[in-house]
CSV table of C-alpha atoms in Angstrom, one decimal:
chain,number,residue,atom,x,y,z
A,1,MET,CA,-12.0,8.7,-4.6
A,2,LYS,CA,-8.6,9.3,-3.1
A,3,ILE,CA,-5.7,7.0,-2.2
A,4,ILE,CA,-4.1,7.4,1.2
A,5,ALA,CA,-0.9,5.4,1.8
A,6,VAL,CA,1.4,4.8,4.7
A,7,GLY,CA,5.2,4.6,4.6
A,8,MET,CA,7.6,2.9,7.0
A,9,ASN,CA,5.0,0.9,8.8
A,10,TYR,CA,6.9,-2.4,9.1
A,11,ALA,CA,10.2,-2.5,11.1
A,12,ASP,CA,11.7,-5.1,8.9
A,13,HIS,CA,11.2,-3.0,5.8
A,14,ASN,CA,12.5,0.1,7.6
A,15,LYS,CA,15.7,-1.9,8.4
A,16,GLU,CA,16.2,-3.0,4.8
A,17,MET,CA,15.7,0.6,3.6
A,18,HIS,CA,18.1,1.9,6.4
A,19,HIS,CA,15.4,4.1,8.0
A,20,SER,CA,16.2,4.7,11.7
A,21,LEU,CA,13.4,7.3,12.5
A,22,LEU,CA,11.5,6.7,15.7
A,23,LEU,CA,7.9,7.5,14.6
A,24,SER,CA,5.1,8.7,16.9
A,25,GLU,CA,2.5,8.8,14.1
A,26,PRO,CA,2.0,7.2,10.7
A,27,VAL,CA,3.9,8.6,7.7
A,28,ILE,CA,1.0,9.5,5.4
A,29,PHE,CA,1.2,10.3,1.7
A,30,MET,CA,-1.3,10.5,-1.2
A,31,LYS,CA,-1.6,9.0,-4.6
A,32,PRO,CA,-4.0,10.6,-7.2
A,33,ASP,CA,-6.9,8.6,-8.6
A,34,SER,CA,-5.0,8.3,-11.9
A,35,ALA,CA,-2.6,6.0,-10.1
A,36,LEU,CA,-5.2,3.3,-9.7
A,37,LEU,CA,-4.8,0.0,-11.6
A,38,LYS,CA,-7.3,-2.8,-11.1
A,39,ASP,CA,-9.1,-5.7,-12.6
A,40,GLY,CA,-5.9,-7.6,-13.4
A,41,LYS,CA,-4.9,-5.1,-16.1
A,42,PRO,CA,-1.1,-5.2,-17.0
A,43,PHE,CA,1.3,-2.7,-15.4
A,44,PHE,CA,3.4,-0.9,-18.0
A,45,ILE,CA,6.8,-0.1,-16.7
A,46,PRO,CA,7.4,3.7,-17.3
A,47,ASP,CA,10.4,5.0,-19.1
A,48,PHE,CA,11.4,7.6,-16.5
A,49,SER,CA,12.8,5.1,-14.1
A,50,SER,CA,15.2,2.1,-14.2
A,51,ASP,CA,14.3,0.8,-10.8
A,52,ILE,CA,10.5,0.5,-10.2
A,53,HIS,CA,10.0,-1.5,-6.9
A,54,TYR,CA,6.9,-3.5,-6.0
A,55,GLU,CA,5.6,-3.1,-2.5
A,56,ALA,CA,2.8,-5.5,-1.4
A,57,GLU,CA,0.4,-4.1,1.1
A,58,VAL,CA,-3.0,-4.8,2.7
A,59,VAL,CA,-5.5,-2.3,1.4
A,60,VAL,CA,-8.8,-1.4,3.0
A,61,LYS,CA,-11.7,0.4,1.4
A,62,ILE,CA,-13.6,3.2,3.3
A,63,ASN,CA,-17.4,2.6,3.5
A,64,ARG,CA,-18.7,5.8,5.0
A,65,ILE,CA,-17.9,9.5,5.3
A,66,GLY,CA,-15.9,10.5,8.4
A,67,LYS,CA,-13.8,13.3,9.8
A,68,HIS,CA,-11.8,13.3,13.1
A,69,ILE,CA,-12.6,9.6,13.6
A,70,ALA,CA,-11.6,8.3,17.1
A,71,GLU,CA,-9.4,5.3,16.9
A,72,GLN,CA,-11.8,3.2,18.9
A,73,PHE,CA,-14.5,3.8,16.3
A,74,ALA,CA,-12.4,3.5,13.2
A,75,HIS,CA,-13.3,-0.2,12.6
A,76,ARG,CA,-16.8,1.1,11.6
A,77,TYR,CA,-15.4,2.8,8.6
A,78,TYR,CA,-14.2,-0.2,6.5
A,79,ASP,CA,-15.4,-3.7,5.9
A,80,GLU,CA,-13.5,-4.8,2.8
A,81,VAL,CA,-9.9,-5.7,2.3
A,82,THR,CA,-7.5,-6.8,-0.5
A,83,VAL,CA,-3.8,-7.0,-1.4
A,84,GLY,CA,-2.4,-4.1,-3.4
A,85,ILE,CA,0.9,-3.0,-4.8
A,86,ASP,CA,2.4,0.4,-4.1
A,87,PHE,CA,4.8,0.8,-7.0
A,88,THR,CA,7.7,3.2,-6.3
A,89,ALA,CA,10.3,4.7,-8.6
A,90,ARG,CA,13.1,3.9,-6.2
A,91,ASP,CA,15.9,5.7,-8.1
A,92,LEU,CA,13.8,8.9,-8.4
A,93,GLN,CA,12.9,8.6,-4.7
A,94,ALA,CA,16.5,8.4,-3.7
A,95,GLU,CA,17.5,11.4,-5.9
A,96,LEU,CA,14.6,13.6,-4.6
A,97,ARG,CA,15.3,12.7,-0.9
A,98,LYS,CA,18.9,13.6,-1.3
A,99,LYS,CA,17.9,17.0,-2.5
A,100,GLY,CA,15.3,17.4,0.2
A,101,LEU,CA,12.6,17.7,-2.4
A,102,PRO,CA,9.0,16.3,-2.3
A,103,TRP,CA,8.8,12.8,-3.8
A,104,ASP,CA,5.2,12.7,-5.1
A,105,ILE,CA,6.2,11.8,-8.6
A,106,CYS,CA,8.0,8.6,-7.5
A,107,LYS,CA,4.9,7.3,-5.7
A,108,GLY,CA,2.0,8.8,-7.5
A,109,PHE,CA,2.7,8.2,-11.2
A,110,ASP,CA,0.0,6.5,-13.4
A,111,GLN,CA,-0.7,2.9,-12.5
A,112,SER,CA,1.4,3.0,-9.3
A,113,ALA,CA,-1.5,1.9,-7.1
A,114,VAL,CA,-2.6,-1.7,-8.0
A,115,THR,CA,-5.5,-3.3,-6.2
A,116,GLY,CA,-6.7,-6.9,-6.2
A,117,ALA,CA,-10.3,-8.0,-5.7
A,118,PHE,CA,-11.9,-6.8,-2.5
A,119,ILE,CA,-13.4,-9.4,-0.1
A,120,PRO,CA,-15.5,-8.8,3.1
A,121,LEU,CA,-13.3,-8.4,6.1
A,122,SER,CA,-15.3,-11.1,7.8
A,123,GLU,CA,-14.2,-13.6,5.1
A,124,ALA,CA,-10.5,-12.6,5.6
A,125,GLY,CA,-10.7,-13.3,9.3
A,126,GLY,CA,-10.4,-9.8,10.7
A,127,ILE,CA,-7.7,-7.1,10.3
A,128,ARG,CA,-5.5,-7.5,13.4
A,129,ALA,CA,-3.5,-10.6,12.4
A,130,LEU,CA,-3.9,-11.0,8.7
A,131,ASP,CA,-1.3,-13.0,6.8
A,132,PHE,CA,-0.5,-11.8,3.3
A,133,HIS,CA,2.1,-12.5,0.7
A,134,LEU,CA,3.3,-11.6,-2.8
A,135,ASP,CA,4.6,-14.1,-5.4
A,136,VAL,CA,6.6,-13.0,-8.4
A,137,ASP,CA,6.9,-15.6,-11.2
A,138,GLY,CA,5.7,-18.3,-8.7
A,139,LYS,CA,8.2,-17.4,-6.0
A,140,THR,CA,7.2,-15.7,-2.7
A,141,VAL,CA,9.1,-12.5,-2.4
A,142,GLN,CA,7.2,-10.7,0.4
A,143,ARG,CA,5.4,-12.0,3.4
A,144,GLY,CA,3.7,-10.1,6.2
A,145,ASN,CA,1.1,-10.0,8.9
A,146,THR,CA,-0.9,-7.0,9.9
A,147,ALA,CA,0.0,-7.7,13.6
A,148,GLU,CA,3.5,-6.6,12.7
A,149,MET,CA,2.4,-3.1,11.7
A,150,LEU,CA,3.9,-0.3,13.7
A,151,PHE,CA,0.6,1.6,13.4
A,152,PRO,CA,-2.5,-0.6,13.0
A,153,VAL,CA,-5.3,0.2,10.5
A,154,ASP,CA,-7.5,1.9,13.1
A,155,LYS,CA,-4.7,4.2,14.2
A,156,ILE,CA,-4.0,5.1,10.5
A,157,ILE,CA,-7.6,6.0,9.9
A,158,ALA,CA,-7.8,8.1,13.1
A,159,CYS,CA,-4.6,10.0,12.1
A,160,ALA,CA,-5.5,10.4,8.4
A,161,SER,CA,-9.0,11.7,9.2
A,162,ARG,CA,-7.6,14.6,11.2
A,163,PHE,CA,-6.3,16.0,7.9
A,164,PHE,CA,-8.6,14.5,5.2
A,165,THR,CA,-12.3,13.9,5.2
A,166,LEU,CA,-12.7,10.2,4.4
A,167,LYS,CA,-15.3,9.3,1.9
A,168,MET,CA,-16.9,6.1,0.6
A,169,GLY,CA,-14.6,4.3,-1.8
A,170,ASP,CA,-11.4,5.9,-0.6
A,171,LEU,CA,-8.5,3.4,-0.4
A,172,ILE,CA,-5.9,3.1,2.4
A,173,TYR,CA,-2.6,1.3,1.6
A,174,THR,CA,-1.3,0.3,5.0
A,175,GLY,CA,2.5,-0.2,4.4
A,176,THR,CA,4.8,-2.9,3.1
A,177,PRO,CA,6.9,-5.6,4.8
A,178,ALA,CA,10.5,-6.5,3.9
A,179,GLY,CA,11.3,-8.0,0.5
A,180,THR,CA,10.6,-5.2,-1.9
A,181,GLY,CA,12.4,-5.5,-5.3
A,182,THR,CA,12.6,-4.4,-8.9
A,183,VAL,CA,9.8,-5.3,-11.2
A,184,ARG,CA,10.9,-6.6,-14.7
A,185,ILE,CA,9.1,-6.8,-18.0
A,186,GLY,CA,7.3,-10.1,-18.1
A,187,ASN,CA,7.0,-10.6,-14.4
A,188,HIS,CA,3.8,-12.3,-13.2
A,189,LEU,CA,2.7,-10.8,-9.8
A,190,GLN,CA,0.2,-12.6,-7.6
A,191,GLY,CA,-1.0,-11.4,-4.1
A,192,TYR,CA,-2.7,-13.4,-1.4
A,193,ILE,CA,-4.4,-13.0,1.9
A,194,GLY,CA,-4.0,-16.3,3.6
A,195,ASP,CA,-4.2,-18.8,0.8
A,196,ARG,CA,-6.8,-16.8,-1.2
A,197,LYS,CA,-5.4,-15.2,-4.3
A,198,LEU,CA,-6.8,-11.7,-4.8
A,199,LEU,CA,-4.2,-10.0,-7.1
A,200,ASP,CA,-3.0,-11.4,-10.4
A,201,PHE,CA,-1.4,-9.3,-13.2
A,202,HIS,CA,1.6,-9.0,-15.4
A,203,ALA,CA,4.3,-6.3,-16.0
A,204,ARG,CA,4.8,-5.2,-19.6
């Protein structure tokens, strides 16, 4: 199982992060399988960063093997969806970017890829205009809709499969909208698709 993630896929988030790149293809990066955190287990804030940010995202699960998948056929390769968190060590990311160095460690550290419970895409109402949001301590901090993605899920799958063979169980994190922020010890994070809560865990 591998975790494929997309950066800078919502214009409002790009604006808050002061990104001005005009992208022609998705920005793809990877997280190792050791980054996965599921089943509502607590997230333990690591000691190597003082600014870990939550980034709520729609996550799809690949259901069959594929390589060089055409965009028009990409919908055949997933049928489950959830809300996840792409945790980012923002201070490390800024430092590494400033030096022009790879920033794998700020995205791929242990427990940095949280997933909620997966539901059939048919129950969620399709992928093209899916409302989702993240609450922290009962307050909504992020809200998005997949219709706002710069690159839709099928485009992401087509691009990623040029470089990586997709296999059953692989996860694709599709990008985060505006509203990311620092996670604190004791925070209670809950993620929703529509009004259905799929993600529920605490930070320790």
